[in-house]
Structures are given as structure tokens and as C-alpha cells.
PDB file of N, CA, C and O in Angstrom:
ATOM      1  N   ASP B 237     139.431 -32.807  22.461  1.00  0.00           N
ATOM      2  CA  ASP B 237     138.477 -32.984  21.495  1.00  0.00           C
ATOM      3  C   ASP B 237     137.253 -33.862  21.992  1.00  0.00           C
ATOM      4  O   ASP B 237     136.316 -33.962  21.368  1.00  0.00           O
ATOM      5  N   ARG B 238     137.421 -34.326  23.220  1.00  0.00           N
ATOM      6  CA  ARG B 238     136.627 -35.172  23.857  1.00  0.00           C
ATOM      7  C   ARG B 238     135.747 -34.596  25.055  1.00  0.00           C
ATOM      8  O   ARG B 238     134.936 -35.188  25.635  1.00  0.00           O
ATOM      9  N   PHE B 239     135.928 -33.532  25.442  1.00  0.00           N
ATOM     10  CA  PHE B 239     135.349 -32.831  26.659  1.00  0.00           C
ATOM     11  C   PHE B 239     134.469 -31.736  26.162  1.00  0.00           C
ATOM     12  O   PHE B 239     134.788 -30.982  25.375  1.00  0.00           O
ATOM     13  N   LEU B 240     133.175 -31.751  26.826  1.00  0.00           N
ATOM     14  CA  LEU B 240     132.433 -30.567  26.548  1.00  0.00           C
ATOM     15  C   LEU B 240     131.805 -30.112  27.961  1.00  0.00           C
ATOM     16  O   LEU B 240     131.918 -30.803  28.994  1.00  0.00           O
ATOM     17  N   PHE B 241     131.593 -28.753  28.025  1.00  0.00           N
ATOM     18  CA  PHE B 241     130.985 -28.129  29.271  1.00  0.00           C
ATOM     19  C   PHE B 241     129.559 -28.144  29.194  1.00  0.00           C
ATOM     20  O   PHE B 241     129.011 -27.774  28.072  1.00  0.00           O
ATOM     21  N   GLY B 242     128.896 -28.495  30.207  1.00  0.00           N
ATOM     22  CA  GLY B 242     127.418 -28.132  30.234  1.00  0.00           C
ATOM     23  C   GLY B 242     126.971 -28.005  31.530  1.00  0.00           C
ATOM     24  O   GLY B 242     127.579 -28.278  32.569  1.00  0.00           O
ATOM     25  N   THR B 243     125.758 -27.311  31.879  1.00  0.00           N
ATOM     26  CA  THR B 243     125.478 -27.054  33.213  1.00  0.00           C
ATOM     27  C   THR B 243     124.282 -28.118  33.700  1.00  0.00           C
ATOM     28  O   THR B 243     124.323 -28.113  34.961  1.00  0.00           O
ATOM     29  N   ASP B 244     123.720 -28.840  32.805  1.00  0.00           N
ATOM     30  CA  ASP B 244     122.588 -29.647  33.267  1.00  0.00           C
ATOM     31  C   ASP B 244     121.382 -29.020  34.082  1.00  0.00           C
ATOM     32  O   ASP B 244     120.440 -29.505  34.505  1.00  0.00           O
ATOM     33  N   ASN B 245     121.485 -27.510  33.672  1.00  0.00           N
ATOM     34  CA  ASN B 245     120.254 -26.759  34.066  1.00  0.00           C
ATOM     35  C   ASN B 245     119.149 -26.963  33.162  1.00  0.00           C
ATOM     36  O   ASN B 245     119.310 -26.808  31.952  1.00  0.00           O
ATOM     37  N   VAL B 246     118.089 -27.252  33.549  1.00  0.00           N
ATOM     38  CA  VAL B 246     116.775 -27.342  32.633  1.00  0.00           C
ATOM     39  C   VAL B 246     115.926 -26.297  32.870  1.00  0.00           C
ATOM     40  O   VAL B 246     115.350 -25.787  33.930  1.00  0.00           O
ATOM     41  N   ALA B 247     115.555 -25.563  31.925  1.00  0.00           N
ATOM     42  CA  ALA B 247     114.922 -24.278  31.659  1.00  0.00           C
ATOM     43  C   ALA B 247     115.035 -23.347  33.035  1.00  0.00           C
ATOM     44  O   ALA B 247     114.189 -23.133  33.700  1.00  0.00           O
ATOM     45  N   PRO B 248     116.297 -22.906  32.951  1.00  0.00           N
ATOM     46  CA  PRO B 248     116.570 -21.859  34.149  1.00  0.00           C
ATOM     47  C   PRO B 248     115.706 -20.679  34.039  1.00  0.00           C
ATOM     48  O   PRO B 248     115.485 -20.155  32.927  1.00  0.00           O
ATOM     49  N   ALA B 249     115.335 -20.191  35.178  1.00  0.00           N
ATOM     50  CA  ALA B 249     114.462 -18.954  35.140  1.00  0.00           C
ATOM     51  C   ALA B 249     115.203 -17.584  34.687  1.00  0.00           C
ATOM     52  O   ALA B 249     114.461 -16.757  34.121  1.00  0.00           O
ATOM     53  N   THR B 250     116.479 -17.711  35.010  1.00  0.00           N
ATOM     54  CA  THR B 250     117.207 -16.379  34.495  1.00  0.00           C
ATOM     55  C   THR B 250     118.426 -16.828  33.819  1.00  0.00           C
ATOM     56  O   THR B 250     119.032 -18.074  34.200  1.00  0.00           O
ATOM     57  N   GLN B 251     119.143 -15.946  33.105  1.00  0.00           N
ATOM     58  CA  GLN B 251     120.550 -16.404  32.527  1.00  0.00           C
ATOM     59  C   GLN B 251     121.489 -16.407  33.782  1.00  0.00           C
ATOM     60  O   GLN B 251     122.311 -17.302  33.616  1.00  0.00           O
ATOM     61  N   ALA B 252     121.350 -15.611  34.797  1.00  0.00           N
ATOM     62  CA  ALA B 252     122.088 -15.788  36.053  1.00  0.00           C
ATOM     63  C   ALA B 252     122.231 -17.061  36.513  1.00  0.00           C
ATOM     64  O   ALA B 252     123.282 -17.450  37.094  1.00  0.00           O
ATOM     65  N   THR B 253     121.003 -17.669  36.667  1.00  0.00           N
ATOM     66  CA  THR B 253     121.144 -19.125  37.176  1.00  0.00           C
ATOM     67  C   THR B 253     122.002 -20.008  36.294  1.00  0.00           C
ATOM     68  O   THR B 253     122.729 -20.802  37.018  1.00  0.00           O
ATOM     69  N   ASP B 254     121.927 -19.860  35.031  1.00  0.00           N
ATOM     70  CA  ASP B 254     122.699 -20.686  34.194  1.00  0.00           C
ATOM     71  C   ASP B 254     124.316 -20.375  34.224  1.00  0.00           C
ATOM     72  O   ASP B 254     125.114 -21.222  34.374  1.00  0.00           O
ATOM     73  N   LEU B 255     124.546 -18.905  34.329  1.00  0.00           N
ATOM     74  CA  LEU B 255     125.844 -18.459  34.499  1.00  0.00           C
ATOM     75  C   LEU B 255     126.648 -18.800  35.754  1.00  0.00           C
ATOM     76  O   LEU B 255     127.747 -18.940  35.907  1.00  0.00           O
ATOM     77  N   LYS B 256     125.800 -19.217  36.881  1.00  0.00           N
ATOM     78  CA  LYS B 256     126.368 -19.379  38.088  1.00  0.00           C
ATOM     79  C   LYS B 256     127.118 -20.681  38.001  1.00  0.00           C
ATOM     80  O   LYS B 256     128.335 -20.816  38.581  1.00  0.00           O
ATOM     81  N   VAL B 257     126.699 -21.670  37.410  1.00  0.00           N
ATOM     82  CA  VAL B 257     127.489 -22.769  37.204  1.00  0.00           C
ATOM     83  C   VAL B 257     128.686 -22.626  36.357  1.00  0.00           C
ATOM     84  O   VAL B 257     129.704 -23.248  36.773  1.00  0.00           O
ATOM     85  N   TYR B 258     128.378 -21.915  35.134  1.00  0.00           N
ATOM     86  CA  TYR B 258     129.639 -21.618  34.297  1.00  0.00           C
ATOM     87  C   TYR B 258     130.655 -20.862  34.991  1.00  0.00           C
ATOM     88  O   TYR B 258     131.947 -21.270  34.909  1.00  0.00           O
ATOM     89  N   HIS B 259     130.410 -19.979  35.863  1.00  0.00           N
ATOM     90  CA  HIS B 259     131.247 -19.040  36.585  1.00  0.00           C
ATOM     91  C   HIS B 259     132.113 -20.019  37.792  1.00  0.00           C
ATOM     92  O   HIS B 259     133.262 -19.625  38.193  1.00  0.00           O
ATOM     93  N   MET B 260     131.444 -21.013  38.093  1.00  0.00           N
ATOM     94  CA  MET B 260     132.200 -21.917  39.176  1.00  0.00           C
ATOM     95  C   MET B 260     133.335 -22.527  38.505  1.00  0.00           C
ATOM     96  O   MET B 260     134.444 -22.887  39.162  1.00  0.00           O
ATOM     97  N   TYR B 261     133.328 -22.534  37.083  1.00  0.00           N
ATOM     98  CA  TYR B 261     134.627 -23.067  36.421  1.00  0.00           C
ATOM     99  C   TYR B 261     135.697 -21.989  35.950  1.00  0.00           C
ATOM    100  O   TYR B 261     136.562 -22.367  35.295  1.00  0.00           O
ATOM    101  N   ASP B 262     135.472 -20.881  36.362  1.00  0.00           N
ATOM    102  CA  ASP B 262     136.323 -19.618  36.096  1.00  0.00           C
ATOM    103  C   ASP B 262     137.821 -20.126  36.371  1.00  0.00           C
ATOM    104  O   ASP B 262     138.592 -19.789  35.387  1.00  0.00           O
ATOM    105  N   PRO B 263     138.119 -20.567  37.375  1.00  0.00           N
ATOM    106  CA  PRO B 263     139.572 -21.122  37.634  1.00  0.00           C
ATOM    107  C   PRO B 263     139.987 -22.015  36.589  1.00  0.00           C
ATOM    108  O   PRO B 263     141.283 -21.887  36.111  1.00  0.00           O
ATOM    109  N   LEU B 264     139.260 -23.000  36.059  1.00  0.00           N
ATOM    110  CA  LEU B 264     139.617 -23.965  35.232  1.00  0.00           C
ATOM    111  C   LEU B 264     139.750 -23.221  33.790  1.00  0.00           C
ATOM    112  O   LEU B 264     140.760 -23.383  32.992  1.00  0.00           O
ATOM    113  N   TRP B 265     138.764 -22.289  33.332  1.00  0.00           N
ATOM    114  CA  TRP B 265     138.971 -21.739  32.181  1.00  0.00           C
ATOM    115  C   TRP B 265     140.263 -20.822  31.977  1.00  0.00           C
ATOM    116  O   TRP B 265     140.842 -20.777  30.963  1.00  0.00           O
ATOM    117  N   ALA B 266     140.577 -20.162  33.131  1.00  0.00           N
ATOM    118  CA  ALA B 266     141.821 -19.359  33.213  1.00  0.00           C
ATOM    119  C   ALA B 266     142.926 -20.145  33.159  1.00  0.00           C
ATOM    120  O   ALA B 266     144.076 -19.747  32.509  1.00  0.00           O
ATOM    121  N   ALA B 267     143.053 -21.408  33.723  1.00  0.00           N
ATOM    122  CA  ALA B 267     144.173 -22.247  33.552  1.00  0.00           C
ATOM    123  C   ALA B 267     144.380 -22.826  32.207  1.00  0.00           C
ATOM    124  O   ALA B 267     145.581 -23.303  31.948  1.00  0.00           O
ATOM    125  N   LEU B 268     143.505 -23.035  31.436  1.00  0.00           N
ATOM    126  CA  LEU B 268     143.590 -23.769  30.204  1.00  0.00           C
ATOM    127  C   LEU B 268     143.996 -22.749  29.195  1.00  0.00           C
ATOM    128  O   LEU B 268     144.112 -21.500  29.241  1.00  0.00           O
ATOM    129  N   LYS B 269     144.732 -23.180  28.222  1.00  0.00           N
ATOM    130  CA  LYS B 269     145.131 -22.535  27.176  1.00  0.00           C
ATOM    131  C   LYS B 269     143.942 -21.984  26.425  1.00  0.00           C
ATOM    132  O   LYS B 269     142.870 -22.442  26.480  1.00  0.00           O
ATOM    133  N   PRO B 270     144.036 -20.661  25.837  1.00  0.00           N
ATOM    134  CA  PRO B 270     142.580 -20.035  25.261  1.00  0.00           C
ATOM    135  C   PRO B 270     142.116 -20.918  24.204  1.00  0.00           C
ATOM    136  O   PRO B 270     140.795 -21.164  24.226  1.00  0.00           O
ATOM    137  N   ALA B 271     142.852 -21.624  23.282  1.00  0.00           N
ATOM    138  CA  ALA B 271     142.061 -22.522  22.409  1.00  0.00           C
ATOM    139  C   ALA B 271     141.587 -23.684  23.151  1.00  0.00           C
ATOM    140  O   ALA B 271     140.429 -24.242  22.654  1.00  0.00           O
ATOM    141  N   THR B 272     142.230 -24.112  23.966  1.00  0.00           N
ATOM    142  CA  THR B 272     141.580 -25.551  24.749  1.00  0.00           C
ATOM    143  C   THR B 272     140.392 -25.010  25.469  1.00  0.00           C
ATOM    144  O   THR B 272     139.227 -25.586  25.438  1.00  0.00           O
ATOM    145  N   SER B 273     140.459 -23.931  26.195  1.00  0.00           N
ATOM    146  CA  SER B 273     139.194 -23.317  26.845  1.00  0.00           C
ATOM    147  C   SER B 273     138.051 -23.170  25.863  1.00  0.00           C
ATOM    148  O   SER B 273     137.031 -23.649  26.295  1.00  0.00           O
ATOM    149  N   LEU B 274     138.334 -22.477  24.747  1.00  0.00           N
ATOM    150  CA  LEU B 274     137.255 -22.342  23.801  1.00  0.00           C
ATOM    151  C   LEU B 274     136.820 -23.648  23.331  1.00  0.00           C
ATOM    152  O   LEU B 274     135.342 -23.892  23.032  1.00  0.00           O
ATOM    153  N   ALA B 275     137.534 -24.664  23.097  1.00  0.00           N
ATOM    154  CA  ALA B 275     137.090 -25.941  22.677  1.00  0.00           C
ATOM    155  C   ALA B 275     136.235 -26.505  23.697  1.00  0.00           C
ATOM    156  O   ALA B 275     135.196 -27.119  23.395  1.00  0.00           O
ATOM    157  N   VAL B 276     136.481 -26.592  24.754  1.00  0.00           N
ATOM    158  CA  VAL B 276     135.614 -27.152  25.957  1.00  0.00           C
ATOM    159  C   VAL B 276     134.492 -26.521  26.136  1.00  0.00           C
ATOM    160  O   VAL B 276     133.358 -27.139  26.395  1.00  0.00           O
ATOM    161  N   ARG B 277     134.475 -25.269  26.109  1.00  0.00           N
ATOM    162  CA  ARG B 277     133.322 -24.499  26.469  1.00  0.00           C
ATOM    163  C   ARG B 277     132.313 -24.232  25.474  1.00  0.00           C
ATOM    164  O   ARG B 277     131.142 -24.313  25.533  1.00  0.00           O
ATOM    165  N   ARG B 278     132.730 -24.430  24.009  1.00  0.00           N
ATOM    166  CA  ARG B 278     131.933 -24.345  22.911  1.00  0.00           C
ATOM    167  C   ARG B 278     132.265 -25.132  21.785  1.00  0.00           C
ATOM    168  O   ARG B 278     131.406 -25.583  21.083  1.00  0.00           O
ATOM    169  N   GLY B 279     133.572 -25.068  21.333  1.00  0.00           N
ATOM    170  CA  GLY B 279     134.019 -25.580  19.919  1.00  0.00           C
ATOM    171  C   GLY B 279     133.742 -27.016  19.867  1.00  0.00           C
ATOM    172  O   GLY B 279     133.288 -27.417  18.766  1.00  0.00           O
ATOM    173  N   ASN B 280     134.011 -27.839  20.972  1.00  0.00           N
ATOM    174  CA  ASN B 280     133.801 -29.371  20.644  1.00  0.00           C
ATOM    175  C   ASN B 280     132.202 -29.661  20.507  1.00  0.00           C
ATOM    176  O   ASN B 280     131.777 -30.521  19.726  1.00  0.00           O
ATOM    177  N   TYR B 281     131.394 -28.941  21.248  1.00  0.00           N
ATOM    178  CA  TYR B 281     129.786 -29.097  21.280  1.00  0.00           C
ATOM    179  C   TYR B 281     129.317 -28.763  19.867  1.00  0.00           C
ATOM    180  O   TYR B 281     128.813 -29.569  19.203  1.00  0.00           O
ATOM    181  N   GLU B 282     129.764 -27.583  19.352  1.00  0.00           N
ATOM    182  CA  GLU B 282     129.615 -27.051  18.014  1.00  0.00           C
ATOM    183  C   GLU B 282     129.910 -28.126  16.956  1.00  0.00           C
ATOM    184  O   GLU B 282     128.905 -28.636  15.871  1.00  0.00           O
ATOM    185  N   ARG B 283     131.139 -28.752  16.945  1.00  0.00           N
ATOM    186  CA  ARG B 283     131.763 -29.676  16.075  1.00  0.00           C
ATOM    187  C   ARG B 283     130.685 -31.018  16.117  1.00  0.00           C
ATOM    188  O   ARG B 283     130.376 -31.565  15.140  1.00  0.00           O
ATOM    189  N   LEU B 284     130.608 -31.588  17.294  1.00  0.00           N
ATOM    190  CA  LEU B 284     129.970 -32.708  17.513  1.00  0.00           C
ATOM    191  C   LEU B 284     128.555 -32.838  17.046  1.00  0.00           C
ATOM    192  O   LEU B 284     127.948 -33.539  16.352  1.00  0.00           O
ATOM    193  N   PHE B 285     127.839 -31.629  17.623  1.00  0.00           N
ATOM    194  CA  PHE B 285     126.430 -31.650  17.251  1.00  0.00           C
ATOM    195  C   PHE B 285     126.101 -31.249  15.983  1.00  0.00           C
ATOM    196  O   PHE B 285     124.996 -31.633  15.270  1.00  0.00           O
ATOM    197  N   ASP B 286     126.928 -30.411  15.422  1.00  0.00           N
ATOM    198  CA  ASP B 286     126.641 -30.099  13.888  1.00  0.00           C
ATOM    199  C   ASP B 286     126.836 -31.291  13.022  1.00  0.00           C
ATOM    200  O   ASP B 286     126.006 -31.574  12.111  1.00  0.00           O
ATOM    201  N   ALA B 287     127.881 -32.025  13.304  1.00  0.00           N
ATOM    202  CA  ALA B 287     128.110 -33.299  12.567  1.00  0.00           C
ATOM    203  C   ALA B 287     126.877 -34.117  12.658  1.00  0.00           C
ATOM    204  O   ALA B 287     126.305 -34.950  11.782  1.00  0.00           O
ATOM    205  N   ALA B 288     126.561 -34.448  13.940  1.00  0.00           N
ATOM    206  CA  ALA B 288     125.194 -35.313  14.458  1.00  0.00           C
ATOM    207  C   ALA B 288     124.046 -34.812  13.652  1.00  0.00           C
ATOM    208  O   ALA B 288     123.229 -35.673  13.141  1.00  0.00           O
ATOM    209  N   ALA B 289     123.821 -33.621  13.546  1.00  0.00           N
ATOM    210  CA  ALA B 289     122.551 -33.016  12.916  1.00  0.00           C
ATOM    211  C   ALA B 289     122.520 -33.439  11.559  1.00  0.00           C
ATOM    212  O   ALA B 289     121.500 -33.797  10.975  1.00  0.00           O
ATOM    213  N   ALA B 290     123.703 -33.382  10.805  1.00  0.00           N
ATOM    214  CA  ALA B 290     123.969 -33.724   9.382  1.00  0.00           C
ATOM    215  C   ALA B 290     123.522 -35.251   9.391  1.00  0.00           C
ATOM    216  O   ALA B 290     122.894 -35.637   8.313  1.00  0.00           O
ATOM    217  N   LYS B 291     124.165 -36.030  10.237  1.00  0.00           N
ATOM    218  CA  LYS B 291     123.828 -37.498  10.155  1.00  0.00           C
ATOM    219  C   LYS B 291     122.437 -37.869  10.369  1.00  0.00           C
ATOM    220  O   LYS B 291     121.731 -38.743   9.706  1.00  0.00           O
ATOM    221  N   VAL B 292     121.801 -37.163  11.194  1.00  0.00           N
ATOM    222  CA  VAL B 292     120.338 -37.360  11.500  1.00  0.00           C
ATOM    223  C   VAL B 292     119.512 -36.935  10.320  1.00  0.00           C
ATOM    224  O   VAL B 292     118.630 -37.752   9.800  1.00  0.00           O
ATOM    225  N   ARG B 293     119.750 -35.869   9.707  1.00  0.00           N
ATOM    226  CA  ARG B 293     119.151 -35.398   8.512  1.00  0.00           C
ATOM    227  C   ARG B 293     119.358 -36.439   7.264  1.00  0.00           C
ATOM    228  O   ARG B 293     118.318 -36.887   6.482  1.00  0.00           O
ATOM    229  N   ALA B 294     120.401 -37.090   7.230  1.00  0.00           N
ATOM    230  CA  ALA B 294     120.836 -38.025   6.195  1.00  0.00           C
ATOM    231  C   ALA B 294     119.976 -39.412   6.503  1.00  0.00           C
ATOM    232  O   ALA B 294     119.318 -39.980   5.569  1.00  0.00           O
ATOM    233  N   TRP B 295     119.923 -39.738   7.744  1.00  0.00           N
ATOM    234  CA  TRP B 295     119.173 -40.870   8.192  1.00  0.00           C
ATOM    235  C   TRP B 295     117.772 -40.652   7.809  1.00  0.00           C
ATOM    236  O   TRP B 295     117.004 -41.709   7.317  1.00  0.00           O
ATOM    237  N   GLU B 296     117.223 -39.451   8.203  1.00  0.00           N
ATOM    238  CA  GLU B 296     115.646 -39.199   7.900  1.00  0.00           C
ATOM    239  C   GLU B 296     115.477 -39.173   6.459  1.00  0.00           C
ATOM    240  O   GLU B 296     114.383 -39.768   6.102  1.00  0.00           O
ATOM    241  N   ALA B 297     116.276 -38.858   5.661  1.00  0.00           N
ATOM    242  CA  ALA B 297     116.151 -38.692   4.077  1.00  0.00           C
ATOM    243  C   ALA B 297     116.169 -40.191   3.502  1.00  0.00           C
ATOM    244  O   ALA B 297     115.343 -40.432   2.757  1.00  0.00           O
ATOM    245  N   ALA B 298     116.937 -41.039   4.175  1.00  0.00           N
ATOM    246  CA  ALA B 298     116.787 -42.532   3.710  1.00  0.00           C
ATOM    247  C   ALA B 298     115.871 -43.377   4.371  1.00  0.00           C
ATOM    248  O   ALA B 298     115.575 -44.327   3.848  1.00  0.00           O
ATOM    249  N   ASN B 299     115.247 -43.072   5.393  1.00  0.00           N
ATOM    250  CA  ASN B 299     114.289 -43.898   6.144  1.00  0.00           C
ATOM    251  C   ASN B 299     112.948 -43.213   6.438  1.00  0.00           C
ATOM    252  O   ASN B 299     112.058 -44.199   6.575  1.00  0.00           O
ATOM    253  N   VAL B 300     112.680 -42.044   6.568  1.00  0.00           N
ATOM    254  CA  VAL B 300     111.422 -41.590   6.810  1.00  0.00           C
ATOM    255  C   VAL B 300     110.431 -41.872   5.772  1.00  0.00           C
ATOM    256  O   VAL B 300     110.575 -41.526   4.652  1.00  0.00           O
ATOM    257  N   GLY B 301     109.275 -42.451   6.165  1.00  0.00           N
ATOM    258  CA  GLY B 301     108.315 -42.810   5.327  1.00  0.00           C
ATOM    259  C   GLY B 301     108.249 -44.145   4.629  1.00  0.00           C
ATOM    260  O   GLY B 301     107.493 -44.648   3.913  1.00  0.00           O
ATOM    261  N   LYS B 302     109.307 -44.805   4.889  1.00  0.00           N
ATOM    262  CA  LYS B 302     109.509 -46.187   4.426  1.00  0.00           C
ATOM    263  C   LYS B 302     109.157 -47.178   5.508  1.00  0.00           C
ATOM    264  O   LYS B 302     109.361 -46.944   6.778  1.00  0.00           O
ATOM    265  N   VAL B 303     108.502 -48.281   5.040  1.00  0.00           N
ATOM    266  CA  VAL B 303     108.094 -49.339   5.964  1.00  0.00           C
ATOM    267  C   VAL B 303     109.395 -50.163   6.389  1.00  0.00           C
ATOM    268  O   VAL B 303     110.105 -50.614   5.683  1.00  0.00           O
ATOM    269  N   GLN B 304     109.409 -50.225   7.875  1.00  0.00           N
ATOM    270  CA  GLN B 304     110.563 -50.692   8.330  1.00  0.00           C
ATOM    271  C   GLN B 304     110.094 -52.223   8.937  1.00  0.00           C
ATOM    272  O   GLN B 304     109.099 -52.353   9.594  1.00  0.00           O
ATOM    273  N   PRO B 305     110.852 -53.251   8.773  1.00  0.00           N
ATOM    274  CA  PRO B 305     110.390 -54.582   9.151  1.00  0.00           C
ATOM    275  C   PRO B 305     110.585 -54.513  10.801  1.00  0.00           C
ATOM    276  O   PRO B 305     111.352 -53.864  11.363  1.00  0.00           O
ATOM    277  N   ILE B 306     109.531 -55.260  11.464  1.00  0.00           N
ATOM    278  CA  ILE B 306     109.633 -55.284  12.913  1.00  0.00           C
ATOM    279  C   ILE B 306     110.566 -56.410  13.370  1.00  0.00           C
ATOM    280  O   ILE B 306     110.432 -57.533  12.819  1.00  0.00           O
ATOM    281  N   PRO B 307     111.508 -56.171  14.168  1.00  0.00           N
ATOM    282  CA  PRO B 307     112.488 -57.010  14.435  1.00  0.00           C
ATOM    283  C   PRO B 307     111.844 -58.180  15.390  1.00  0.00           C
ATOM    284  O   PRO B 307     111.006 -57.976  16.130  1.00  0.00           O
ATOM    285  N   ALA B 308     112.432 -59.392  15.432  1.00  0.00           N
ATOM    286  CA  ALA B 308     111.973 -60.462  16.159  1.00  0.00           C
ATOM    287  C   ALA B 308     112.214 -60.043  17.610  1.00  0.00           C
ATOM    288  O   ALA B 308     113.017 -59.533  18.092  1.00  0.00           O
ATOM    289  N   PRO B 309     111.250 -60.503  18.523  1.00  0.00           N
ATOM    290  CA  PRO B 309     111.379 -60.299  19.934  1.00  0.00           C
ATOM    291  C   PRO B 309     112.692 -61.031  20.628  1.00  0.00           C
ATOM    292  O   PRO B 309     113.092 -61.980  20.054  1.00  0.00           O
ATOM    293  N   THR B 310     113.091 -60.273  21.502  1.00  0.00           N
ATOM    294  CA  THR B 310     114.397 -60.917  22.208  1.00  0.00           C
ATOM    295  C   THR B 310     113.994 -60.953  23.727  1.00  0.00           C
ATOM    296  O   THR B 310     113.063 -60.288  24.157  1.00  0.00           O
ATOM    297  N   PRO B 311     114.638 -61.590  24.446  1.00  0.00           N
ATOM    298  CA  PRO B 311     114.514 -61.822  25.922  1.00  0.00           C
ATOM    299  C   PRO B 311     114.630 -60.397  26.524  1.00  0.00           C
ATOM    300  O   PRO B 311     113.846 -59.931  27.372  1.00  0.00           O
ATOM    301  N   SER B 312     115.443 -59.502  25.982  1.00  0.00           N
ATOM    302  CA  SER B 312     115.536 -58.065  26.584  1.00  0.00           C
ATOM    303  C   SER B 312     114.566 -57.337  26.180  1.00  0.00           C
ATOM    304  O   SER B 312     114.323 -56.181  26.998  1.00  0.00           O
ATOM    305  N   SER B 313     113.762 -57.652  25.277  1.00  0.00           N
ATOM    306  CA  SER B 313     112.550 -56.763  24.848  1.00  0.00           C
ATOM    307  C   SER B 313     111.304 -57.077  25.580  1.00  0.00           C
ATOM    308  O   SER B 313     110.227 -56.667  25.433  1.00  0.00           O
ATOM    309  N   GLY B 314     111.330 -58.208  26.399  1.00  0.00           N
ATOM    310  CA  GLY B 314     110.384 -58.697  27.302  1.00  0.00           C
ATOM    311  C   GLY B 314     109.635 -59.816  26.593  1.00  0.00           C
ATOM    312  O   GLY B 314     108.524 -60.216  27.292  1.00  0.00           O
ATOM    313  N   ALA B 315     109.990 -60.336  25.682  1.00  0.00           N
ATOM    314  CA  ALA B 315     109.317 -61.357  25.017  1.00  0.00           C
ATOM    315  C   ALA B 315     109.560 -62.668  25.909  1.00  0.00           C
ATOM    316  O   ALA B 315     110.574 -62.890  26.463  1.00  0.00           O
ATOM    317  N   ALA B 316     108.589 -63.617  26.047  1.00  0.00           N
ATOM    318  CA  ALA B 316     108.671 -64.717  26.840  1.00  0.00           C
ATOM    319  C   ALA B 316     109.524 -65.739  26.064  1.00  0.00           C
ATOM    320  O   ALA B 316     109.532 -65.921  24.826  1.00  0.00           O
ATOM    321  N   GLU B 317     110.386 -66.313  26.676  1.00  0.00           N
ATOM    322  CA  GLU B 317     111.274 -67.346  26.224  1.00  0.00           C
ATOM    323  C   GLU B 317     110.528 -68.667  26.180  1.00  0.00           C
ATOM    324  O   GLU B 317     109.719 -68.994  27.086  1.00  0.00           O
ATOM    325  N   HIS B 318     110.660 -69.404  25.168  1.00  0.00           N
ATOM    326  CA  HIS B 318     109.987 -70.730  24.921  1.00  0.00           C
ATOM    327  C   HIS B 318     110.850 -71.966  25.382  1.00  0.00           C
ATOM    328  O   HIS B 318     111.776 -72.126  25.076  1.00  0.00           O
TER     329      HIS B 318
END
């Protein structure tokens, strides 16, 4: 439930470019149980990102358009120490 597959390809020119990385893992996909393979290739991503999208929408509904206090500066934010 904690592993995801991704290519890290950014805007590939063709689908073949994207699939090249995917097919490098064919021996792994074949070695895994079908349910595990599906989970790593797609299922875990869908579950995690669908849940995250719902959480983002909830946060937006609760916070967008509301004035938020500006937090006090900290040394890590670049504020000078006195």
C-alpha cells in the first residue's frame, strides 16, 4: 500500500517514450501477484491521490477567501535574530 510506480518523465514527446521506462519494469510486474502489480502500477496512486484531492477541496472550502494571520518571522524564514 506504500509503493507507487512513476516514470519521472516530464512532457514526453510520445507515448513510446513514457512506456519505455514502464517496460523496463516488465520483469517486476511479471514476478508480482496480479493484485500487487495492479496496486503498484495504478491502484495505490489512485487511492492516495483521490483522497488527497478530497482533502485539498475541503481545505479550500474552509480557507479560501478568509484572511489568514501572518505568522511571526523565524530564523529559518530569514528573519534577523535580535
